[in-house]
């Protein structure tokens, strides 16, 4: 009898933790011919919350599909001395990298609920400091010093999506422009921004 009660308690606890977990239903990344890195990101969480993230790694807007989350207000001042900055979107805790994250870029989004945002930091010597490395289990890579014929700092892959650019083997006046984006799915897609 004690075993059944313990099992039931464990199941209820797991269900409670699972019901609070967030999943990325879909992720849309915008990149550009004219700039390095990611221009903006739009995440749909649990099919209910839409979150727009700008190229500085801060939340621009939030929308609720069901209409029952409060507005999100971020501190727009990128020059502030970052302390432990925490806010919420509905019941989801939102955190930013702060002064205690000594190797990471200050002021960039660190987590939304249990979804972690990781950036290239001082240990990633061949990558652009502060460029987005992953969101949850979506990995992001860039062309770097080992890609000698390709444009440095441009996004190489996001999840299973591969991005190719005109490189030194192609017509020189198109160098660095997007050649192809392959592997888009409803879950993860990369599109081109106008600027």
mmCIF file with all atom_site columns, C-alpha atoms in Angstrom:
data_model
loop_
_atom_site.group_PDB
_atom_site.id
_atom_site.type_symbol
_atom_site.label_atom_id
_atom_site.label_alt_id
_atom_site.label_comp_id
_atom_site.label_asym_id
_atom_site.label_entity_id
_atom_site.label_seq_id
_atom_site.pdbx_PDB_ins_code
_atom_site.Cartn_x
_atom_site.Cartn_y
_atom_site.Cartn_z
_atom_site.occupancy
_atom_site.B_iso_or_equiv
_atom_site.pdbx_formal_charge
_atom_site.auth_seq_id
_atom_site.auth_comp_id
_atom_site.auth_asym_id
_atom_site.auth_atom_id
_atom_site.pdbx_PDB_model_num
ATOM 1   C CA . UNK A 1 1   ? 0.000  0.000  0.000   1.00 0.00 ? 1   UNK A CA 1
ATOM 2   C CA . UNK A 1 2   ? 2.851  2.419  0.842   1.00 0.00 ? 2   UNK A CA 1
ATOM 3   C CA . UNK A 1 3   ? 4.420  1.699  -2.549  1.00 0.00 ? 3   UNK A CA 1
ATOM 4   C CA . UNK A 1 4   ? 1.207  2.659  -4.354  1.00 0.00 ? 4   UNK A CA 1
ATOM 5   C CA . UNK A 1 5   ? 0.949  5.929  -2.406  1.00 0.00 ? 5   UNK A CA 1
ATOM 6   C CA . UNK A 1 6   ? 4.590  6.759  -3.109  1.00 0.00 ? 6   UNK A CA 1
ATOM 7   C CA . UNK A 1 7   ? 4.130  5.996  -6.812  1.00 0.00 ? 7   UNK A CA 1
ATOM 8   C CA . UNK A 1 8   ? 0.974  8.114  -6.983  1.00 0.00 ? 8   UNK A CA 1
ATOM 9   C CA . UNK A 1 9   ? 2.761  11.038 -5.251  1.00 0.00 ? 9   UNK A CA 1
ATOM 10  C CA . UNK A 1 10  ? 5.713  10.729 -7.634  1.00 0.00 ? 10  UNK A CA 1
ATOM 11  C CA . UNK A 1 11  ? 3.394  10.720 -10.672 1.00 0.00 ? 11  UNK A CA 1
ATOM 12  C CA . UNK A 1 12  ? 1.498  13.771 -9.429  1.00 0.00 ? 12  UNK A CA 1
ATOM 13  C CA . UNK A 1 13  ? 4.760  15.611 -8.754  1.00 0.00 ? 13  UNK A CA 1
ATOM 14  C CA . UNK A 1 14  ? 6.088  14.778 -12.238 1.00 0.00 ? 14  UNK A CA 1
ATOM 15  C CA . UNK A 1 15  ? 2.807  15.907 -13.806 1.00 0.00 ? 15  UNK A CA 1
ATOM 16  C CA . UNK A 1 16  ? 2.999  19.201 -11.879 1.00 0.00 ? 16  UNK A CA 1
ATOM 17  C CA . UNK A 1 17  ? 6.553  19.830 -13.077 1.00 0.00 ? 17  UNK A CA 1
ATOM 18  C CA . UNK A 1 18  ? 5.678  18.818 -16.644 1.00 0.00 ? 18  UNK A CA 1
ATOM 19  C CA . UNK A 1 19  ? 2.651  21.100 -16.745 1.00 0.00 ? 19  UNK A CA 1
ATOM 20  C CA . UNK A 1 20  ? 4.914  24.059 -15.849 1.00 0.00 ? 20  UNK A CA 1
ATOM 21  C CA . UNK A 1 21  ? 7.497  23.184 -18.515 1.00 0.00 ? 21  UNK A CA 1
ATOM 22  C CA . UNK A 1 22  ? 7.589  25.222 -21.683 1.00 0.00 ? 22  UNK A CA 1
ATOM 23  C CA . UNK A 1 23  ? 8.160  23.917 -25.173 1.00 0.00 ? 23  UNK A CA 1
ATOM 24  C CA . UNK A 1 24  ? 8.998  25.816 -28.311 1.00 0.00 ? 24  UNK A CA 1
ATOM 25  C CA . UNK A 1 25  ? 6.132  25.062 -30.692 1.00 0.00 ? 25  UNK A CA 1
ATOM 26  C CA . UNK A 1 26  ? 7.765  27.000 -33.513 1.00 0.00 ? 26  UNK A CA 1
ATOM 27  C CA . UNK A 1 27  ? 10.755 29.272 -34.000 1.00 0.00 ? 27  UNK A CA 1
ATOM 28  C CA . UNK A 1 28  ? 11.240 31.765 -36.846 1.00 0.00 ? 28  UNK A CA 1
ATOM 29  C CA . UNK A 1 29  ? 14.692 33.293 -37.294 1.00 0.00 ? 29  UNK A CA 1
ATOM 30  C CA . UNK A 1 30  ? 15.366 36.291 -39.562 1.00 0.00 ? 30  UNK A CA 1
ATOM 31  C CA . UNK A 1 31  ? 18.793 36.774 -41.119 1.00 0.00 ? 31  UNK A CA 1
ATOM 32  C CA . UNK A 1 32  ? 20.035 39.297 -43.668 1.00 0.00 ? 32  UNK A CA 1
ATOM 33  C CA . UNK A 1 33  ? 22.289 39.541 -46.704 1.00 0.00 ? 33  UNK A CA 1
ATOM 34  C CA . UNK A 1 34  ? 23.677 42.780 -45.337 1.00 0.00 ? 34  UNK A CA 1
ATOM 35  C CA . UNK A 1 35  ? 24.445 41.937 -41.715 1.00 0.00 ? 35  UNK A CA 1
ATOM 36  C CA . UNK A 1 36  ? 26.023 39.211 -39.631 1.00 0.00 ? 36  UNK A CA 1
ATOM 37  C CA . UNK A 1 37  ? 24.143 37.160 -37.078 1.00 0.00 ? 37  UNK A CA 1
ATOM 38  C CA . UNK A 1 38  ? 20.438 36.888 -36.424 1.00 0.00 ? 38  UNK A CA 1
ATOM 39  C CA . UNK A 1 39  ? 18.280 39.991 -36.952 1.00 0.00 ? 39  UNK A CA 1
ATOM 40  C CA . UNK A 1 40  ? 15.233 38.839 -34.950 1.00 0.00 ? 40  UNK A CA 1
ATOM 41  C CA . UNK A 1 41  ? 13.498 35.762 -33.573 1.00 0.00 ? 41  UNK A CA 1
ATOM 42  C CA . UNK A 1 42  ? 9.845  34.928 -33.084 1.00 0.00 ? 42  UNK A CA 1
ATOM 43  C CA . UNK A 1 43  ? 9.075  32.039 -30.724 1.00 0.00 ? 43  UNK A CA 1
ATOM 44  C CA . UNK A 1 44  ? 5.686  30.413 -30.186 1.00 0.00 ? 44  UNK A CA 1
ATOM 45  C CA . UNK A 1 45  ? 5.683  28.779 -26.744 1.00 0.00 ? 45  UNK A CA 1
ATOM 46  C CA . UNK A 1 46  ? 3.206  25.986 -25.917 1.00 0.00 ? 46  UNK A CA 1
ATOM 47  C CA . UNK A 1 47  ? 0.980  27.162 -28.796 1.00 0.00 ? 47  UNK A CA 1
ATOM 48  C CA . UNK A 1 48  ? -0.152 30.024 -26.545 1.00 0.00 ? 48  UNK A CA 1
ATOM 49  C CA . UNK A 1 49  ? 2.494  32.767 -26.176 1.00 0.00 ? 49  UNK A CA 1
ATOM 50  C CA . UNK A 1 50  ? 4.267  34.560 -29.016 1.00 0.00 ? 50  UNK A CA 1
ATOM 51  C CA . UNK A 1 51  ? 7.585  36.191 -28.048 1.00 0.00 ? 51  UNK A CA 1
ATOM 52  C CA . UNK A 1 52  ? 9.537  38.555 -30.325 1.00 0.00 ? 52  UNK A CA 1
ATOM 53  C CA . UNK A 1 53  ? 13.271 38.906 -29.611 1.00 0.00 ? 53  UNK A CA 1
ATOM 54  C CA . UNK A 1 54  ? 15.462 41.585 -31.221 1.00 0.00 ? 54  UNK A CA 1
ATOM 55  C CA . UNK A 1 55  ? 19.082 41.352 -32.379 1.00 0.00 ? 55  UNK A CA 1
ATOM 56  C CA . UNK A 1 56  ? 20.311 42.751 -29.047 1.00 0.00 ? 56  UNK A CA 1
ATOM 57  C CA . UNK A 1 57  ? 18.938 39.636 -27.326 1.00 0.00 ? 57  UNK A CA 1
ATOM 58  C CA . UNK A 1 58  ? 16.053 41.413 -25.577 1.00 0.00 ? 58  UNK A CA 1
ATOM 59  C CA . UNK A 1 59  ? 12.325 40.846 -25.770 1.00 0.00 ? 59  UNK A CA 1
ATOM 60  C CA . UNK A 1 60  ? 10.594 43.328 -28.100 1.00 0.00 ? 60  UNK A CA 1
ATOM 61  C CA . UNK A 1 61  ? 7.008  42.142 -27.705 1.00 0.00 ? 61  UNK A CA 1
ATOM 62  C CA . UNK A 1 62  ? 4.786  39.375 -26.403 1.00 0.00 ? 62  UNK A CA 1
ATOM 63  C CA . UNK A 1 63  ? 1.330  38.323 -27.510 1.00 0.00 ? 63  UNK A CA 1
ATOM 64  C CA . UNK A 1 64  ? -1.039 35.767 -26.114 1.00 0.00 ? 64  UNK A CA 1
ATOM 65  C CA . UNK A 1 65  ? -3.004 33.550 -28.443 1.00 0.00 ? 65  UNK A CA 1
ATOM 66  C CA . UNK A 1 66  ? -5.636 33.159 -25.703 1.00 0.00 ? 66  UNK A CA 1
ATOM 67  C CA . UNK A 1 67  ? -5.494 36.823 -24.646 1.00 0.00 ? 67  UNK A CA 1
ATOM 68  C CA . UNK A 1 68  ? -4.824 36.203 -20.966 1.00 0.00 ? 68  UNK A CA 1
ATOM 69  C CA . UNK A 1 69  ? -1.244 37.285 -20.259 1.00 0.00 ? 69  UNK A CA 1
ATOM 70  C CA . UNK A 1 70  ? -0.279 40.654 -18.920 1.00 0.00 ? 70  UNK A CA 1
ATOM 71  C CA . UNK A 1 71  ? 1.926  42.977 -20.945 1.00 0.00 ? 71  UNK A CA 1
ATOM 72  C CA . UNK A 1 72  ? 5.652  42.439 -20.723 1.00 0.00 ? 72  UNK A CA 1
ATOM 73  C CA . UNK A 1 73  ? 7.730  45.509 -19.949 1.00 0.00 ? 73  UNK A CA 1
ATOM 74  C CA . UNK A 1 74  ? 11.490 45.398 -20.346 1.00 0.00 ? 74  UNK A CA 1
ATOM 75  C CA . UNK A 1 75  ? 14.019 47.996 -19.318 1.00 0.00 ? 75  UNK A CA 1
ATOM 76  C CA . UNK A 1 76  ? 14.980 49.498 -22.715 1.00 0.00 ? 76  UNK A CA 1
ATOM 77  C CA . UNK A 1 77  ? 18.248 51.042 -21.495 1.00 0.00 ? 77  UNK A CA 1
ATOM 78  C CA . UNK A 1 78  ? 21.143 48.893 -22.795 1.00 0.00 ? 78  UNK A CA 1
ATOM 79  C CA . UNK A 1 79  ? 23.698 51.017 -20.884 1.00 0.00 ? 79  UNK A CA 1
ATOM 80  C CA . UNK A 1 80  ? 22.368 50.209 -17.417 1.00 0.00 ? 80  UNK A CA 1
ATOM 81  C CA . UNK A 1 81  ? 24.453 48.383 -14.857 1.00 0.00 ? 81  UNK A CA 1
ATOM 82  C CA . UNK A 1 82  ? 22.761 44.988 -14.959 1.00 0.00 ? 82  UNK A CA 1
ATOM 83  C CA . UNK A 1 83  ? 21.877 43.483 -11.628 1.00 0.00 ? 83  UNK A CA 1
ATOM 84  C CA . UNK A 1 84  ? 19.696 40.434 -11.242 1.00 0.00 ? 84  UNK A CA 1
ATOM 85  C CA . UNK A 1 85  ? 16.951 41.377 -13.659 1.00 0.00 ? 85  UNK A CA 1
ATOM 86  C CA . UNK A 1 86  ? 13.878 39.158 -13.491 1.00 0.00 ? 86  UNK A CA 1
ATOM 87  C CA . UNK A 1 87  ? 10.414 39.777 -14.837 1.00 0.00 ? 87  UNK A CA 1
ATOM 88  C CA . UNK A 1 88  ? 7.520  37.653 -16.088 1.00 0.00 ? 88  UNK A CA 1
ATOM 89  C CA . UNK A 1 89  ? 5.381  36.895 -19.106 1.00 0.00 ? 89  UNK A CA 1
ATOM 90  C CA . UNK A 1 90  ? 2.142  35.655 -17.590 1.00 0.00 ? 90  UNK A CA 1
ATOM 91  C CA . UNK A 1 91  ? 3.371  32.998 -15.146 1.00 0.00 ? 91  UNK A CA 1
ATOM 92  C CA . UNK A 1 92  ? 6.714  32.463 -16.934 1.00 0.00 ? 92  UNK A CA 1
ATOM 93  C CA . UNK A 1 93  ? 9.815  33.872 -15.289 1.00 0.00 ? 93  UNK A CA 1
ATOM 94  C CA . UNK A 1 94  ? 12.098 35.841 -17.649 1.00 0.00 ? 94  UNK A CA 1
ATOM 95  C CA . UNK A 1 95  ? 15.766 36.337 -16.750 1.00 0.00 ? 95  UNK A CA 1
ATOM 96  C CA . UNK A 1 96  ? 18.656 38.212 -18.359 1.00 0.00 ? 96  UNK A CA 1
ATOM 97  C CA . UNK A 1 97  ? 22.406 37.714 -18.012 1.00 0.00 ? 97  UNK A CA 1
ATOM 98  C CA . UNK A 1 98  ? 23.627 40.044 -15.296 1.00 0.00 ? 98  UNK A CA 1
ATOM 99  C CA . UNK A 1 99  ? 26.808 41.161 -13.529 1.00 0.00 ? 99  UNK A CA 1
ATOM 100 C CA . UNK A 1 100 ? 27.145 37.759 -11.843 1.00 0.00 ? 100 UNK A CA 1
ATOM 101 C CA . UNK A 1 101 ? 27.558 36.029 -15.245 1.00 0.00 ? 101 UNK A CA 1
ATOM 102 C CA . UNK A 1 102 ? 31.152 37.189 -15.597 1.00 0.00 ? 102 UNK A CA 1
ATOM 103 C CA . UNK A 1 103 ? 31.958 35.419 -18.883 1.00 0.00 ? 103 UNK A CA 1
ATOM 104 C CA . UNK A 1 104 ? 28.650 36.057 -20.662 1.00 0.00 ? 104 UNK A CA 1
ATOM 105 C CA . UNK A 1 105 ? 27.189 39.093 -22.448 1.00 0.00 ? 105 UNK A CA 1
ATOM 106 C CA . UNK A 1 106 ? 25.326 41.284 -19.950 1.00 0.00 ? 106 UNK A CA 1
ATOM 107 C CA . UNK A 1 107 ? 21.737 42.270 -20.619 1.00 0.00 ? 107 UNK A CA 1
ATOM 108 C CA . UNK A 1 108 ? 20.909 39.462 -23.051 1.00 0.00 ? 108 UNK A CA 1
ATOM 109 C CA . UNK A 1 109 ? 18.004 37.098 -22.528 1.00 0.00 ? 109 UNK A CA 1
ATOM 110 C CA . UNK A 1 110 ? 19.009 34.144 -20.335 1.00 0.00 ? 110 UNK A CA 1
ATOM 111 C CA . UNK A 1 111 ? 15.768 32.202 -19.940 1.00 0.00 ? 111 UNK A CA 1
ATOM 112 C CA . UNK A 1 112 ? 12.027 32.196 -20.413 1.00 0.00 ? 112 UNK A CA 1
ATOM 113 C CA . UNK A 1 113 ? 10.648 29.680 -17.943 1.00 0.00 ? 113 UNK A CA 1
ATOM 114 C CA . UNK A 1 114 ? 12.785 26.579 -18.415 1.00 0.00 ? 114 UNK A CA 1
ATOM 115 C CA . UNK A 1 115 ? 13.964 27.513 -21.935 1.00 0.00 ? 115 UNK A CA 1
ATOM 116 C CA . UNK A 1 116 ? 17.647 28.515 -21.758 1.00 0.00 ? 116 UNK A CA 1
ATOM 117 C CA . UNK A 1 117 ? 19.369 30.994 -24.116 1.00 0.00 ? 117 UNK A CA 1
ATOM 118 C CA . UNK A 1 118 ? 23.140 30.516 -24.505 1.00 0.00 ? 118 UNK A CA 1
ATOM 119 C CA . UNK A 1 119 ? 25.580 32.862 -26.226 1.00 0.00 ? 119 UNK A CA 1
ATOM 120 C CA . UNK A 1 120 ? 29.161 32.594 -27.377 1.00 0.00 ? 120 UNK A CA 1
ATOM 121 C CA . UNK A 1 121 ? 31.201 33.913 -24.482 1.00 0.00 ? 121 UNK A CA 1
ATOM 122 C CA . UNK A 1 122 ? 34.839 34.569 -23.589 1.00 0.00 ? 122 UNK A CA 1
ATOM 123 C CA . UNK A 1 123 ? 35.657 30.848 -23.879 1.00 0.00 ? 123 UNK A CA 1
ATOM 124 C CA . UNK A 1 124 ? 34.466 30.643 -27.511 1.00 0.00 ? 124 UNK A CA 1
ATOM 125 C CA . UNK A 1 125 ? 37.599 32.200 -28.989 1.00 0.00 ? 125 UNK A CA 1
ATOM 126 C CA . UNK A 1 126 ? 36.767 31.572 -32.659 1.00 0.00 ? 126 UNK A CA 1
ATOM 127 C CA . UNK A 1 127 ? 33.219 32.939 -32.449 1.00 0.00 ? 127 UNK A CA 1
ATOM 128 C CA . UNK A 1 128 ? 31.764 36.434 -32.240 1.00 0.00 ? 128 UNK A CA 1
ATOM 129 C CA . UNK A 1 129 ? 31.298 37.288 -28.547 1.00 0.00 ? 129 UNK A CA 1
ATOM 130 C CA . UNK A 1 130 ? 27.610 37.589 -27.687 1.00 0.00 ? 130 UNK A CA 1
ATOM 131 C CA . UNK A 1 131 ? 26.271 35.775 -30.755 1.00 0.00 ? 131 UNK A CA 1
ATOM 132 C CA . UNK A 1 132 ? 23.439 33.370 -29.975 1.00 0.00 ? 132 UNK A CA 1
ATOM 133 C CA . UNK A 1 133 ? 24.627 29.779 -29.526 1.00 0.00 ? 133 UNK A CA 1
ATOM 134 C CA . UNK A 1 134 ? 21.381 27.976 -28.670 1.00 0.00 ? 134 UNK A CA 1
ATOM 135 C CA . UNK A 1 135 ? 17.776 28.353 -27.604 1.00 0.00 ? 135 UNK A CA 1
ATOM 136 C CA . UNK A 1 136 ? 16.670 25.283 -25.687 1.00 0.00 ? 136 UNK A CA 1
ATOM 137 C CA . UNK A 1 137 ? 17.737 22.362 -27.876 1.00 0.00 ? 137 UNK A CA 1
ATOM 138 C CA . UNK A 1 138 ? 17.999 24.461 -31.076 1.00 0.00 ? 138 UNK A CA 1
ATOM 139 C CA . UNK A 1 139 ? 21.738 24.757 -31.808 1.00 0.00 ? 139 UNK A CA 1
ATOM 140 C CA . UNK A 1 140 ? 23.128 27.672 -33.850 1.00 0.00 ? 140 UNK A CA 1
ATOM 141 C CA . UNK A 1 141 ? 26.479 27.792 -35.648 1.00 0.00 ? 141 UNK A CA 1
ATOM 142 C CA . UNK A 1 142 ? 28.336 30.476 -37.603 1.00 0.00 ? 142 UNK A CA 1
ATOM 143 C CA . UNK A 1 143 ? 30.977 30.619 -40.299 1.00 0.00 ? 143 UNK A CA 1
ATOM 144 C CA . UNK A 1 144 ? 34.232 31.307 -38.461 1.00 0.00 ? 144 UNK A CA 1
ATOM 145 C CA . UNK A 1 145 ? 37.991 31.404 -39.000 1.00 0.00 ? 145 UNK A CA 1
ATOM 146 C CA . UNK A 1 146 ? 38.025 27.726 -40.037 1.00 0.00 ? 146 UNK A CA 1
ATOM 147 C CA . UNK A 1 147 ? 35.670 28.471 -42.972 1.00 0.00 ? 147 UNK A CA 1
ATOM 148 C CA . UNK A 1 148 ? 38.371 30.288 -44.938 1.00 0.00 ? 148 UNK A CA 1
ATOM 149 C CA . UNK A 1 149 ? 36.361 30.819 -48.139 1.00 0.00 ? 149 UNK A CA 1
ATOM 150 C CA . UNK A 1 150 ? 33.072 31.844 -46.499 1.00 0.00 ? 150 UNK A CA 1
ATOM 151 C CA . UNK A 1 151 ? 31.865 35.133 -44.978 1.00 0.00 ? 151 UNK A CA 1
ATOM 152 C CA . UNK A 1 152 ? 32.904 35.229 -41.309 1.00 0.00 ? 152 UNK A CA 1
ATOM 153 C CA . UNK A 1 153 ? 30.183 35.761 -38.690 1.00 0.00 ? 153 UNK A CA 1
ATOM 154 C CA . UNK A 1 154 ? 27.269 34.790 -40.904 1.00 0.00 ? 154 UNK A CA 1
ATOM 155 C CA . UNK A 1 155 ? 24.829 32.150 -39.638 1.00 0.00 ? 155 UNK A CA 1
ATOM 156 C CA . UNK A 1 156 ? 25.769 28.666 -40.881 1.00 0.00 ? 156 UNK A CA 1
ATOM 157 C CA . UNK A 1 157 ? 22.971 26.588 -39.355 1.00 0.00 ? 157 UNK A CA 1
ATOM 158 C CA . UNK A 1 158 ? 20.014 26.855 -37.029 1.00 0.00 ? 158 UNK A CA 1
ATOM 159 C CA . UNK A 1 159 ? 18.864 23.441 -35.876 1.00 0.00 ? 159 UNK A CA 1
ATOM 160 C CA . UNK A 1 160 ? 18.697 21.345 -39.064 1.00 0.00 ? 160 UNK A CA 1
ATOM 161 C CA . UNK A 1 161 ? 18.349 24.406 -41.315 1.00 0.00 ? 161 UNK A CA 1
ATOM 162 C CA . UNK A 1 162 ? 21.506 25.008 -43.398 1.00 0.00 ? 162 UNK A CA 1
ATOM 163 C CA . UNK A 1 163 ? 22.347 28.455 -44.796 1.00 0.00 ? 163 UNK A CA 1
ATOM 164 C CA . UNK A 1 164 ? 24.830 28.901 -47.644 1.00 0.00 ? 164 UNK A CA 1
ATOM 165 C CA . UNK A 1 165 ? 26.269 32.161 -48.938 1.00 0.00 ? 165 UNK A CA 1
ATOM 166 C CA . UNK A 1 166 ? 28.118 33.210 -52.044 1.00 0.00 ? 166 UNK A CA 1
ATOM 167 C CA . UNK A 1 167 ? 31.765 32.742 -51.104 1.00 0.00 ? 167 UNK A CA 1
ATOM 168 C CA . UNK A 1 168 ? 35.205 33.382 -52.605 1.00 0.00 ? 168 UNK A CA 1
ATOM 169 C CA . UNK A 1 169 ? 34.634 30.679 -55.234 1.00 0.00 ? 169 UNK A CA 1
ATOM 170 C CA . UNK A 1 170 ? 31.573 32.527 -56.579 1.00 0.00 ? 170 UNK A CA 1
ATOM 171 C CA . UNK A 1 171 ? 31.120 35.862 -58.331 1.00 0.00 ? 171 UNK A CA 1
ATOM 172 C CA . UNK A 1 172 ? 32.875 38.392 -56.102 1.00 0.00 ? 172 UNK A CA 1
ATOM 173 C CA . UNK A 1 173 ? 30.233 41.156 -56.180 1.00 0.00 ? 173 UNK A CA 1
ATOM 174 C CA . UNK A 1 174 ? 27.753 38.764 -54.541 1.00 0.00 ? 174 UNK A CA 1
ATOM 175 C CA . UNK A 1 175 ? 30.137 37.643 -51.777 1.00 0.00 ? 175 UNK A CA 1
ATOM 176 C CA . UNK A 1 176 ? 28.305 37.229 -48.459 1.00 0.00 ? 176 UNK A CA 1
ATOM 177 C CA . UNK A 1 177 ? 24.817 37.261 -49.929 1.00 0.00 ? 177 UNK A CA 1
ATOM 178 C CA . UNK A 1 178 ? 22.488 34.368 -49.153 1.00 0.00 ? 178 UNK A CA 1
ATOM 179 C CA . UNK A 1 179 ? 22.725 31.604 -51.744 1.00 0.00 ? 179 UNK A CA 1
ATOM 180 C CA . UNK A 1 180 ? 20.306 29.081 -50.206 1.00 0.00 ? 180 UNK A CA 1
ATOM 181 C CA . UNK A 1 181 ? 18.350 28.183 -47.094 1.00 0.00 ? 181 UNK A CA 1
ATOM 182 C CA . UNK A 1 182 ? 17.527 24.483 -46.843 1.00 0.00 ? 182 UNK A CA 1
ATOM 183 C CA . UNK A 1 183 ? 15.727 22.421 -44.226 1.00 0.00 ? 183 UNK A CA 1
ATOM 184 C CA . UNK A 1 184 ? 12.950 24.755 -43.039 1.00 0.00 ? 184 UNK A CA 1
ATOM 185 C CA . UNK A 1 185 ? 10.179 22.984 -41.129 1.00 0.00 ? 185 UNK A CA 1
ATOM 186 C CA . UNK A 1 186 ? 7.067  24.216 -39.295 1.00 0.00 ? 186 UNK A CA 1
ATOM 187 C CA . UNK A 1 187 ? 9.050  23.844 -36.037 1.00 0.00 ? 187 UNK A CA 1
ATOM 188 C CA . UNK A 1 188 ? 12.221 25.752 -37.083 1.00 0.00 ? 188 UNK A CA 1
ATOM 189 C CA . UNK A 1 189 ? 12.451 28.082 -40.062 1.00 0.00 ? 189 UNK A CA 1
ATOM 190 C CA . UNK A 1 190 ? 14.899 30.721 -41.268 1.00 0.00 ? 190 UNK A CA 1
ATOM 191 C CA . UNK A 1 191 ? 13.714 33.600 -43.447 1.00 0.00 ? 191 UNK A CA 1
ATOM 192 C CA . UNK A 1 192 ? 15.494 36.607 -44.908 1.00 0.00 ? 192 UNK A CA 1
ATOM 193 C CA . UNK A 1 193 ? 15.012 40.093 -43.524 1.00 0.00 ? 193 UNK A CA 1
ATOM 194 C CA . UNK A 1 194 ? 15.023 43.059 -45.886 1.00 0.00 ? 194 UNK A CA 1
ATOM 195 C CA . UNK A 1 195 ? 17.760 44.888 -43.956 1.00 0.00 ? 195 UNK A CA 1
#
